[in-house]
Short mmCIF file of C-alpha atoms and ligand atoms in Angstrom, two decimals:
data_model
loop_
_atom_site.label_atom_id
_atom_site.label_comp_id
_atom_site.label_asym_id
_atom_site.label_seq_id
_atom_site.Cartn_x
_atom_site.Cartn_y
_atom_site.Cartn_z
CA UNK A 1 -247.24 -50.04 2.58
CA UNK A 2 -244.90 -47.65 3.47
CA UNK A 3 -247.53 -44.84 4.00
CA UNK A 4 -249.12 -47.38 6.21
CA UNK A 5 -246.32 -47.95 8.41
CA UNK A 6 -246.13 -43.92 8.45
CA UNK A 7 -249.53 -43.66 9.36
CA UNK A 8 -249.21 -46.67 11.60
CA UNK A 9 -246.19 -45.10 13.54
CA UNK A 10 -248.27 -41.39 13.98
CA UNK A 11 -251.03 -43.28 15.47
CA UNK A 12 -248.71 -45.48 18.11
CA UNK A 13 -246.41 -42.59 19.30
CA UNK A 14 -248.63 -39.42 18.91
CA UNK A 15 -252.42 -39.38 17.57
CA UNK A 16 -253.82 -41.50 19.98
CA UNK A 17 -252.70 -40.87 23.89
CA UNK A 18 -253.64 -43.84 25.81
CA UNK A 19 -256.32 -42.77 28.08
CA UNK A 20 -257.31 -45.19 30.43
CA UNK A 21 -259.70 -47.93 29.43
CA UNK A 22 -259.90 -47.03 25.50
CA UNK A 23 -256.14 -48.23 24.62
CA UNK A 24 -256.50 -48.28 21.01
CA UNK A 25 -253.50 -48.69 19.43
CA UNK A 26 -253.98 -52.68 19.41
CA UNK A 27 -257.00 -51.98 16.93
CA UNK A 28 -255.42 -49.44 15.09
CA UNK A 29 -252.82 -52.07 13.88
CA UNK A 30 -255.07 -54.64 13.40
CA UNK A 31 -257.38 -52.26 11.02
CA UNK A 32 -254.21 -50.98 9.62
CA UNK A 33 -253.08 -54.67 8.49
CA UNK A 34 -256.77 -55.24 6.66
CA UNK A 35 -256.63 -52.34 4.93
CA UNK A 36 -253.27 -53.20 4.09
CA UNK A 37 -254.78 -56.99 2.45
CA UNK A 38 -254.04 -57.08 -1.27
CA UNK A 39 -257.30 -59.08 -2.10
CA UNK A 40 -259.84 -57.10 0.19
CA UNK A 41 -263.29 -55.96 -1.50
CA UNK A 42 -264.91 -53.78 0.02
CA UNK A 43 -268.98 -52.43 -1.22
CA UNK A 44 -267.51 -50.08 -3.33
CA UNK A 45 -266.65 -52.91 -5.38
CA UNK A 46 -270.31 -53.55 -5.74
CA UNK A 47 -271.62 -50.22 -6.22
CA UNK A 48 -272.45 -50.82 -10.67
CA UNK A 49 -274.26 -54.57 -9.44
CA UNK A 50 -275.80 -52.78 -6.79
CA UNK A 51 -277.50 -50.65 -8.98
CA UNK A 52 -277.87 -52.45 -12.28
CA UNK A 53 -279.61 -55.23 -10.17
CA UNK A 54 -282.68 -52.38 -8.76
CA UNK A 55 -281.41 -53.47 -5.37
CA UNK A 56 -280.47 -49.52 -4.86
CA UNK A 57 -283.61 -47.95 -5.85
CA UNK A 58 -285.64 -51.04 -3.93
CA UNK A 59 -284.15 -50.22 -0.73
CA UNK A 60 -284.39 -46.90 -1.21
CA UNK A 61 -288.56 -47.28 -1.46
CA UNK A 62 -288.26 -49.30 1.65
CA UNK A 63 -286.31 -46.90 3.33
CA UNK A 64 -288.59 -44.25 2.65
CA UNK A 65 -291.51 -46.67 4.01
CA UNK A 66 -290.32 -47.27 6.96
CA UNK A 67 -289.07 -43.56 7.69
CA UNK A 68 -292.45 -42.66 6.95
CA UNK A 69 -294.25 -45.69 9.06
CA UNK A 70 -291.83 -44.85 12.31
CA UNK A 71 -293.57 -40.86 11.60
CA UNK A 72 -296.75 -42.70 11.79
CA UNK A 73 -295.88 -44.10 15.19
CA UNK A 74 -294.93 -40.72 16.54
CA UNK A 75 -298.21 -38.92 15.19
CA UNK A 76 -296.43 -37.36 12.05
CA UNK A 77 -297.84 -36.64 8.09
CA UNK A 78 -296.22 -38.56 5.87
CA UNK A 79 -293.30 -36.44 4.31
CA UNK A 80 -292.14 -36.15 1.11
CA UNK A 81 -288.77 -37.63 0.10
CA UNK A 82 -287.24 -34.78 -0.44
CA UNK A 83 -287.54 -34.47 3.49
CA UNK A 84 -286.42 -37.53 4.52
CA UNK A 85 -283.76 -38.10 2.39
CA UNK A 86 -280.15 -36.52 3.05
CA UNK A 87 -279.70 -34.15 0.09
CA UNK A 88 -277.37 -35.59 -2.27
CA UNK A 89 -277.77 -36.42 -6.19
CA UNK A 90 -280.42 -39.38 -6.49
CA UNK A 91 -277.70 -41.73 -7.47
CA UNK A 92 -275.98 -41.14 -3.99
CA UNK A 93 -278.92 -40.90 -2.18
CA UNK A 94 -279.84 -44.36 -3.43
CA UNK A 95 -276.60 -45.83 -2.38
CA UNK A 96 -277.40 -44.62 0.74
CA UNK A 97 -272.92 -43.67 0.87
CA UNK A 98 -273.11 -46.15 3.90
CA UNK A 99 -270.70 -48.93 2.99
CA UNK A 100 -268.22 -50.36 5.54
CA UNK A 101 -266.12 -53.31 6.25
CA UNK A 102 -263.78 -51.60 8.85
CA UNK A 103 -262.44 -54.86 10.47
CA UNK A 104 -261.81 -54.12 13.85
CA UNK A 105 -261.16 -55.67 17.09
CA UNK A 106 -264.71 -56.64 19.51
CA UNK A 107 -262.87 -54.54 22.18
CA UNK A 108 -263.38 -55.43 25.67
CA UNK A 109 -266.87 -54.85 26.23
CA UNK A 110 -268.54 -57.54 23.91
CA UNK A 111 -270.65 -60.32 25.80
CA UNK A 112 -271.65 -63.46 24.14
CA UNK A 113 -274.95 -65.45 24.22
CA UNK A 114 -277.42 -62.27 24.13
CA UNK A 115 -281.04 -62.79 23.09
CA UNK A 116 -282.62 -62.35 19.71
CA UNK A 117 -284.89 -59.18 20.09
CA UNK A 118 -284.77 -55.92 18.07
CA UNK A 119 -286.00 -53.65 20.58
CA UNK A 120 -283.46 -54.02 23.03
CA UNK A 121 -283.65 -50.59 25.31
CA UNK A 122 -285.11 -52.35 28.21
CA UNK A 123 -285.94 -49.12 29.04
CA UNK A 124 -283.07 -46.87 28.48
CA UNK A 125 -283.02 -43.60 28.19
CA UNK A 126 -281.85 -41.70 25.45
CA UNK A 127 -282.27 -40.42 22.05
CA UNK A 128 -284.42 -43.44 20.02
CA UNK A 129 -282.05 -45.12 17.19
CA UNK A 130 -284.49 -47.53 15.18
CA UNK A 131 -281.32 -48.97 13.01
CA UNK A 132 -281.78 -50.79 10.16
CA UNK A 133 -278.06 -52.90 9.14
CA UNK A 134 -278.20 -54.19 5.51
CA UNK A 135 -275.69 -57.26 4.81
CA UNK A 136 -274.60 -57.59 1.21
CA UNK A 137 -272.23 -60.07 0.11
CA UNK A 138 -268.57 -58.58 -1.42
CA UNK A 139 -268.20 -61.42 -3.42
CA UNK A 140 -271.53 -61.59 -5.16
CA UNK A 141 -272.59 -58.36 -4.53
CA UNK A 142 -276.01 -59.94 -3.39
CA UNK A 143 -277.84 -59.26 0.08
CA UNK A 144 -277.69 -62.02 2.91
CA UNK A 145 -280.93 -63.39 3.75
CA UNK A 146 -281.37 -65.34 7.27
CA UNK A 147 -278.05 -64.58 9.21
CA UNK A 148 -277.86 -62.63 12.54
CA UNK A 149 -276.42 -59.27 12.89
CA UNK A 150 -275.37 -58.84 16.79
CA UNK A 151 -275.62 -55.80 18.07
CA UNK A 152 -273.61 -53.53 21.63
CA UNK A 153 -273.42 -49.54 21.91
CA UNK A 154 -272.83 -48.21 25.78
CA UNK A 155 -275.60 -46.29 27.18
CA UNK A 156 -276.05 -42.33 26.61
CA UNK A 157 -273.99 -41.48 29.64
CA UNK A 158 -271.37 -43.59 27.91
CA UNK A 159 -271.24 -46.95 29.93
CA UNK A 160 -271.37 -50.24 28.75
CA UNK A 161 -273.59 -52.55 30.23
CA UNK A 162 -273.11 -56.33 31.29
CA UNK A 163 -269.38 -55.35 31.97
CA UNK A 164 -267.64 -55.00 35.03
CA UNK A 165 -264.39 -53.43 34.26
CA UNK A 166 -262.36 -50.89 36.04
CA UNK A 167 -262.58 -48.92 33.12
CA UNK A 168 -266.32 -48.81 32.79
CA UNK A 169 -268.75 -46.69 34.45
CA UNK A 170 -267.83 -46.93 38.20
CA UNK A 171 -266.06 -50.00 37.62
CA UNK A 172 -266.05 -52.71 40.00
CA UNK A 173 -267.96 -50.92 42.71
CA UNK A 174 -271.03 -52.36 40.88
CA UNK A 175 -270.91 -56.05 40.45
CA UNK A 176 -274.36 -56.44 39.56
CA UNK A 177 -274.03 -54.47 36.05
CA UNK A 178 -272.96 -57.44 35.30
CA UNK A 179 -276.74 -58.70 35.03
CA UNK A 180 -277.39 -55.65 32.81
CA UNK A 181 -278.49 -57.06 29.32
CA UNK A 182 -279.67 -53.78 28.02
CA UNK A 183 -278.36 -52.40 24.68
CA UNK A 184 -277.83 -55.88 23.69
CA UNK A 185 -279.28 -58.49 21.08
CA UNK A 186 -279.28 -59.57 17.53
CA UNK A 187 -281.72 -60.03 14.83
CA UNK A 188 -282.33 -62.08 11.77
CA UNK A 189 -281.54 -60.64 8.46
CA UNK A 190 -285.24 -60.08 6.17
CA UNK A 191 -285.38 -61.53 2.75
CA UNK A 192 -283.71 -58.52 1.70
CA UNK A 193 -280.63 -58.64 4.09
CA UNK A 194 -281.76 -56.44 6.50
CA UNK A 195 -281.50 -56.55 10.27
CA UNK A 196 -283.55 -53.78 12.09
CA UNK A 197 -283.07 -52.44 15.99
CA UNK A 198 -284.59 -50.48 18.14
CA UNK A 199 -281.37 -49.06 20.73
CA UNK A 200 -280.31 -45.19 21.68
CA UNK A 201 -277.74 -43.33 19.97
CA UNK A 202 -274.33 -44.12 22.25
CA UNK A 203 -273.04 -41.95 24.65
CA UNK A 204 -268.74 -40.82 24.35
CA UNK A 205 -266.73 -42.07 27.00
CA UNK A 206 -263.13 -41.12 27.63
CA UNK A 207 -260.90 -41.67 24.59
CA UNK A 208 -263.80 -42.97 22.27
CA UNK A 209 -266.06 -41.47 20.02
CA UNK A 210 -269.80 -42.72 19.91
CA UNK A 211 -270.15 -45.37 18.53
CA UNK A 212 -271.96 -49.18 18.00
CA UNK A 213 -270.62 -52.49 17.87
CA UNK A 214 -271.55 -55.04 15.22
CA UNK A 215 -270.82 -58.32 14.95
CA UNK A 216 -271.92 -60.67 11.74
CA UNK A 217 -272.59 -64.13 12.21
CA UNK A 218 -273.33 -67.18 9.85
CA UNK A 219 -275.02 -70.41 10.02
CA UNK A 220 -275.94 -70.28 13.72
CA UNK A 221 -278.77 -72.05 15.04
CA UNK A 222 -281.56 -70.75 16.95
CA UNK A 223 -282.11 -71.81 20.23
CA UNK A 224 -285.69 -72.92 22.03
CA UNK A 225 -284.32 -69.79 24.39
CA UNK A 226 -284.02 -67.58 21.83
CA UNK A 227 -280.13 -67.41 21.77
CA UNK A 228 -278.17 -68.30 18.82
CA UNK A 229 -275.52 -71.31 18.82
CA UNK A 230 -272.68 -71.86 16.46
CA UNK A 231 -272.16 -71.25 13.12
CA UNK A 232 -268.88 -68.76 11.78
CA UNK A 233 -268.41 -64.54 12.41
CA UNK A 234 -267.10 -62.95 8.95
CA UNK A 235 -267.07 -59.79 10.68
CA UNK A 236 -266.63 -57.45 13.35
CA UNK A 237 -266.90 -53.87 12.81
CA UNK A 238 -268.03 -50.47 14.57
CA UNK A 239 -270.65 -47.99 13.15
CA UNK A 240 -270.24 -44.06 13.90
CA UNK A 241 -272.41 -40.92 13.54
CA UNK A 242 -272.30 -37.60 11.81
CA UNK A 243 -270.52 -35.17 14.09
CA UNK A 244 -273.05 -32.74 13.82
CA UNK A 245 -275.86 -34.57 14.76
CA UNK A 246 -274.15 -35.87 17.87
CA UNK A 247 -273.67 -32.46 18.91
CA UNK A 248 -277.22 -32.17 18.79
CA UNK A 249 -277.81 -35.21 20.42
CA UNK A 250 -275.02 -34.22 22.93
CA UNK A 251 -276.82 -31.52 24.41
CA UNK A 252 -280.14 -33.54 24.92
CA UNK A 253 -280.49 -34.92 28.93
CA UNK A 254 -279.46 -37.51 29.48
CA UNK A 255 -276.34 -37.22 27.52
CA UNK A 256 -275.24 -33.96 28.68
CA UNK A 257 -275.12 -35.24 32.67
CA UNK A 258 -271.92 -37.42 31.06
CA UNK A 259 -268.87 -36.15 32.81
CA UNK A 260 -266.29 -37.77 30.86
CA UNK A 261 -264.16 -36.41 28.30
CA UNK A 262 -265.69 -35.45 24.51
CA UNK A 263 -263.86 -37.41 21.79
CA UNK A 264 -264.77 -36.35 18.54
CA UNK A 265 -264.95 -38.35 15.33
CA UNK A 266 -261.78 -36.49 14.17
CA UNK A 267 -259.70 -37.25 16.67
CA UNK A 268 -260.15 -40.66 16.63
CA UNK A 269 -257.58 -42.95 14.73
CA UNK A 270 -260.36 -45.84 14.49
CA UNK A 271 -262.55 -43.51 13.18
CA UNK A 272 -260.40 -42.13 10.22
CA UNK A 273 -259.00 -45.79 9.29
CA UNK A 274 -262.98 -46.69 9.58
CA UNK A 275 -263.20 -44.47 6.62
CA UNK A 276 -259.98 -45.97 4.70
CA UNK A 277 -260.25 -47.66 1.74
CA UNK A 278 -263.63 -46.50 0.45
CA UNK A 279 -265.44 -47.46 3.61
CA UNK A 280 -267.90 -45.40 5.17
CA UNK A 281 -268.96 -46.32 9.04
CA UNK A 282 -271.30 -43.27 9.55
CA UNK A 283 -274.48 -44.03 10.23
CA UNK A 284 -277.37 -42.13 7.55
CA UNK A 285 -279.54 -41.02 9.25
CA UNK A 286 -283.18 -39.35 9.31
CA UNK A 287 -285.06 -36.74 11.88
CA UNK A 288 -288.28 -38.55 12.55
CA UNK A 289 -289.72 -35.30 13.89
CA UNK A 290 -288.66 -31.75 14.83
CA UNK A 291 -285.77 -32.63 17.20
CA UNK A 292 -283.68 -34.89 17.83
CA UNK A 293 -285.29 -35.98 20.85
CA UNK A 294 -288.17 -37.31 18.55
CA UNK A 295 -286.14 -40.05 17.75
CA UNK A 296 -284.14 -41.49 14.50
CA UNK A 297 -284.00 -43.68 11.37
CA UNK A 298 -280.83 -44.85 11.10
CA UNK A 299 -279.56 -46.70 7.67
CA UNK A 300 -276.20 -48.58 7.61
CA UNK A 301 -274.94 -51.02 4.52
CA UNK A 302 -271.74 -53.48 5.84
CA UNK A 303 -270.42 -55.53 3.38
CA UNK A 304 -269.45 -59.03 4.25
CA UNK A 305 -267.02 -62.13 2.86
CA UNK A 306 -269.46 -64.69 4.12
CA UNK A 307 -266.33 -67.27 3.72
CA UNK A 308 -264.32 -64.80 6.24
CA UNK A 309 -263.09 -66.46 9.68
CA UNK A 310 -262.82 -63.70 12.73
CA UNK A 311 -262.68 -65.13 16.16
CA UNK A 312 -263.33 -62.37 18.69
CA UNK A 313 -263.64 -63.35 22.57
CA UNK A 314 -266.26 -62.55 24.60
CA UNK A 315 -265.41 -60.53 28.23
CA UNK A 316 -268.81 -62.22 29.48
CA UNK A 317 -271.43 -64.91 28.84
CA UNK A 318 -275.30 -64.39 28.35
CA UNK A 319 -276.94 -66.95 30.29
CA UNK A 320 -279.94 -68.05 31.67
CA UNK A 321 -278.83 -67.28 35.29
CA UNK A 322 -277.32 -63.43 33.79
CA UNK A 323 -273.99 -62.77 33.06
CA UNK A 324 -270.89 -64.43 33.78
CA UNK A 325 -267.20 -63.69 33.19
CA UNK A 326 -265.20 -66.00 30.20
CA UNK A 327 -261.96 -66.95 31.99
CA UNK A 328 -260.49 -67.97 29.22
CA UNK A 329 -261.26 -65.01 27.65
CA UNK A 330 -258.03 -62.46 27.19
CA UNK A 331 -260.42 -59.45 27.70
CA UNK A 332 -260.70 -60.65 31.29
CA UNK A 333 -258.60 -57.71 33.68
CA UNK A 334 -258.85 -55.23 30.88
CA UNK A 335 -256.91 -52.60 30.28
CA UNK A 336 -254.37 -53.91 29.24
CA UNK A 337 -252.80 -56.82 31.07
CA UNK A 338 -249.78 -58.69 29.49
CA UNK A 339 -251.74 -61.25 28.16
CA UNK A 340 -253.97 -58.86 26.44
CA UNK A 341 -251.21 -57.35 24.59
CA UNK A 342 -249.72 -61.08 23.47
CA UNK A 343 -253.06 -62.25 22.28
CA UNK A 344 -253.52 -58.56 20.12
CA UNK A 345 -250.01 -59.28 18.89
CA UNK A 346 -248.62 -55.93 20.14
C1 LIG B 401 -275.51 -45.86 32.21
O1 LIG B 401 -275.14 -47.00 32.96
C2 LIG B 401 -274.66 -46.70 34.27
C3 LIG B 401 -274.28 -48.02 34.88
O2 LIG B 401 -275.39 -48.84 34.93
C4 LIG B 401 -275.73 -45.99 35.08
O3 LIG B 401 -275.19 -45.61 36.32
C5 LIG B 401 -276.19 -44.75 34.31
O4 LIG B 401 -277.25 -44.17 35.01
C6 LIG B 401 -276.63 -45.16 32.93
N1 LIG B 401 -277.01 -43.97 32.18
C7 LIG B 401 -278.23 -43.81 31.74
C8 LIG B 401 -278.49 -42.55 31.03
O5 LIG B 401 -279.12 -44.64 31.92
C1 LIG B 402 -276.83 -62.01 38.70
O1 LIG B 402 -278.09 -62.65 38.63
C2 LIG B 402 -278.04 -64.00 39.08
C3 LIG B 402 -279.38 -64.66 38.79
O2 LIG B 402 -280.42 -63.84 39.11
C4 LIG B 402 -277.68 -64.01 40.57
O3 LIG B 402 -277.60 -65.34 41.05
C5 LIG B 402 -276.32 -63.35 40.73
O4 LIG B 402 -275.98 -63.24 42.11
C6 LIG B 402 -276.31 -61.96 40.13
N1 LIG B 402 -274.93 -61.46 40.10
C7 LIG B 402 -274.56 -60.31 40.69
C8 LIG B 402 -273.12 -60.01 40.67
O5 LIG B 402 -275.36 -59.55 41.21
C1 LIG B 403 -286.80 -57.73 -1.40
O1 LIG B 403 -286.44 -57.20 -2.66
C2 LIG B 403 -287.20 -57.71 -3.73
C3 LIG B 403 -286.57 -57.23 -5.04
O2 LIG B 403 -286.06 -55.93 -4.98
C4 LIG B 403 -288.65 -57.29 -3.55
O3 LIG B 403 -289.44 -57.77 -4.60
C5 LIG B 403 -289.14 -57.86 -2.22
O4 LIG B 403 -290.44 -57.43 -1.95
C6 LIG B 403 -288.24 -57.46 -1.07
N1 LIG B 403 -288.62 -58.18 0.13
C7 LIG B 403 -288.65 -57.62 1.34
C8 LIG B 403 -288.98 -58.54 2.47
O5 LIG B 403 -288.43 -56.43 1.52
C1 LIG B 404 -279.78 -70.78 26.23
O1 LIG B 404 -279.53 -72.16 26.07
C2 LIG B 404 -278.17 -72.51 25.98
C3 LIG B 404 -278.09 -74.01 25.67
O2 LIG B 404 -278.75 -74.72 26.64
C4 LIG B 404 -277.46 -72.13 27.26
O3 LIG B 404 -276.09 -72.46 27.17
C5 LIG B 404 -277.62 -70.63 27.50
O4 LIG B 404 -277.06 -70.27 28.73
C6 LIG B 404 -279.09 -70.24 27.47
N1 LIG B 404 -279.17 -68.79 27.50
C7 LIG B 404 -280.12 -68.10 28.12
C8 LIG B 404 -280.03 -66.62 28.09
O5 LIG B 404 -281.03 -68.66 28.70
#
């Protein structure tokens, strides 16, 4: 506790300087108080079941299926395992080492009511992410069959779509973004727990690493529109990428047109509590062909407490006649308003 208040007190007076628009020392202390929970479980809890029950080496075999299928697609050979594995003893390599149940706040950029699709570029452009997000339950170690895994990122010049916010992009000199669904959706989990996307690898914007939103929900219904309604979120979360391959990815077009300042994954406070507590947020990922460019399997595991209650606020609304703002919601007038700060407790 008291290395957490430490920690805590580096982050709120030093680590992280409060650049406009990516304020994160709300979300610091909220991640810092989960982490803090006596009674949390995280997936490393479930790493022996994980295995004992094949569920490892199973998804493993898929994974190298569908790395090899997406090849297909672009005109590659099949390749060997060996090649589209990250190198690592088998054991790891099964595991995938992509756990994470960083509980964070859905920041101000998260809009509510999106469509069920798993392609959702809409055209985009950008280096091609086809994610796949496994759900396994912490408390029974099982995967979660038939919920929806939401998915946000910003685009590859680091703007968020469907927001209008001084903060984003050029702010409010372009109302209309606000009937910009791109880079948006969610998808049914398989039979196997997995939820699978189609999106670009996000752009930085100032103060912020790359990075994706996720959002788990439960016992929604599906909508003749193809929206989900109801039902309970257990979590919300953010998923980052190796540093290396963003520098990479950094230098393709049109990522390297983005003018605002570089964060990097160590420099980011979110980031390193991301990783606390044996969670892992980093996206594994897999070259499809010989660059970048070529596009990307991406492999994620997040590890749930189905029973878990988080109640996050949408900025904006999905809806049939395109986005609308949530006045009710506290997001509205980000950054941070006084309201903002009472609702975040800080
Ligand atoms: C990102 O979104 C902004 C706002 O819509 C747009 O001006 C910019 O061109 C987009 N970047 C890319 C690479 O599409
Ligand atoms: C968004 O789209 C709707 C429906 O097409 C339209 O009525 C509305 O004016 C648009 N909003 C903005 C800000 O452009
Ligand atoms: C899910 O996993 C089981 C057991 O590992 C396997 O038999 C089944 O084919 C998988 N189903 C899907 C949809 O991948
Ligand atoms: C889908 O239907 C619901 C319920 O009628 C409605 O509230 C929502 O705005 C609709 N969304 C879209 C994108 O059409």
């Amino acid at each position: 506790m008291q290395l957490l208040k430490v920690v805590l007190c580096a982050a709120l007076t030093g680590g992280v300087v409060a650049h406009p628009g990516a304020d994160i020392h709300a979300e610091v202390q909220k991640r810092a108080e989960h982490l803090a929970n006596p009674s949390r479980r995280t997936l490393a809890d479930c790493t022996r079941e994980l295995h004992e029950s094949g569920y490892y080496k199973h998804r493993l075999a898929r994974r190298l299926e569908r790395a090899n299928a997406l090849r297909a697609e672009l005109g590659h050979a099949p390749s060997a395992d060996e090649n589209l594995l990250p190198r690592g003893p088998l054991e790891e390599r099964q595991r995938a080492a992509c756990v994470t149940d960083p509980e964070v706040t859905e920041g101000p950029y998260w809009v509510s009511g999106e469509l069920i699709r798993s392609d959702v570029l809409e055209g985009t452009q950008g280096v091609k992410l086809n994610l796949d997000i496994n759900v396994i339950d912490v408390s029974t170690c099982k995967p979660i069959p038939n919920i929806y895994v939401e998915l946000w990122g910003c685009n590859s010049t680091g703007v968020y779509t469907g927001v209008v916010a001084k903060t984003n992009g050029v702010g409010l000199a372009a109302p209309q973004e606000i009937n910009n669904s791109a880079l948006r959706g969610l998808q049914a989990t398989s039979a196997n727990g997995t939820a699978s996307f189609i999106t670009v690898v996000p752009g930085h914007y100032t103060g912020r690493p790359n990075h994706l939103h996720t959002i788990i929900h439960h016992g929604a219904t599906k909508l003749p529109n193809n929206t989900i309604q109801g039902g309970t979120i257990s979590h919300v979360g953010q998923f980052y990428f190796d540093q290396n391959l963003l520098s990479s990815v950094e230098k393709t077009a049109p990522y390297n047109t983005n003018t605002q300042a570089l964060t990097l994954n160590s420099q980011d406070q979110l980031f390193k509590q991301g990783q606390g507590g044996g969670d892992n947020p980093v996206v594994q990922i897999t070259q499809l062909g010989n660059t970048v460019e070529s596009g990307l399997y991406g492999f994620i595991d997040v590890g749930v407490n189905p029973t878990a209650r988080r109640n996050p606020s949408p900025v904006n609304f999905w809806t049939a006649n395109g986005g609308m703002p949530n006045r009710a919601s506290f997001w509205q007038g980000y950054p941070w308003t006084k309201k903002i700060r009472e609702v975040i407790g800080i």
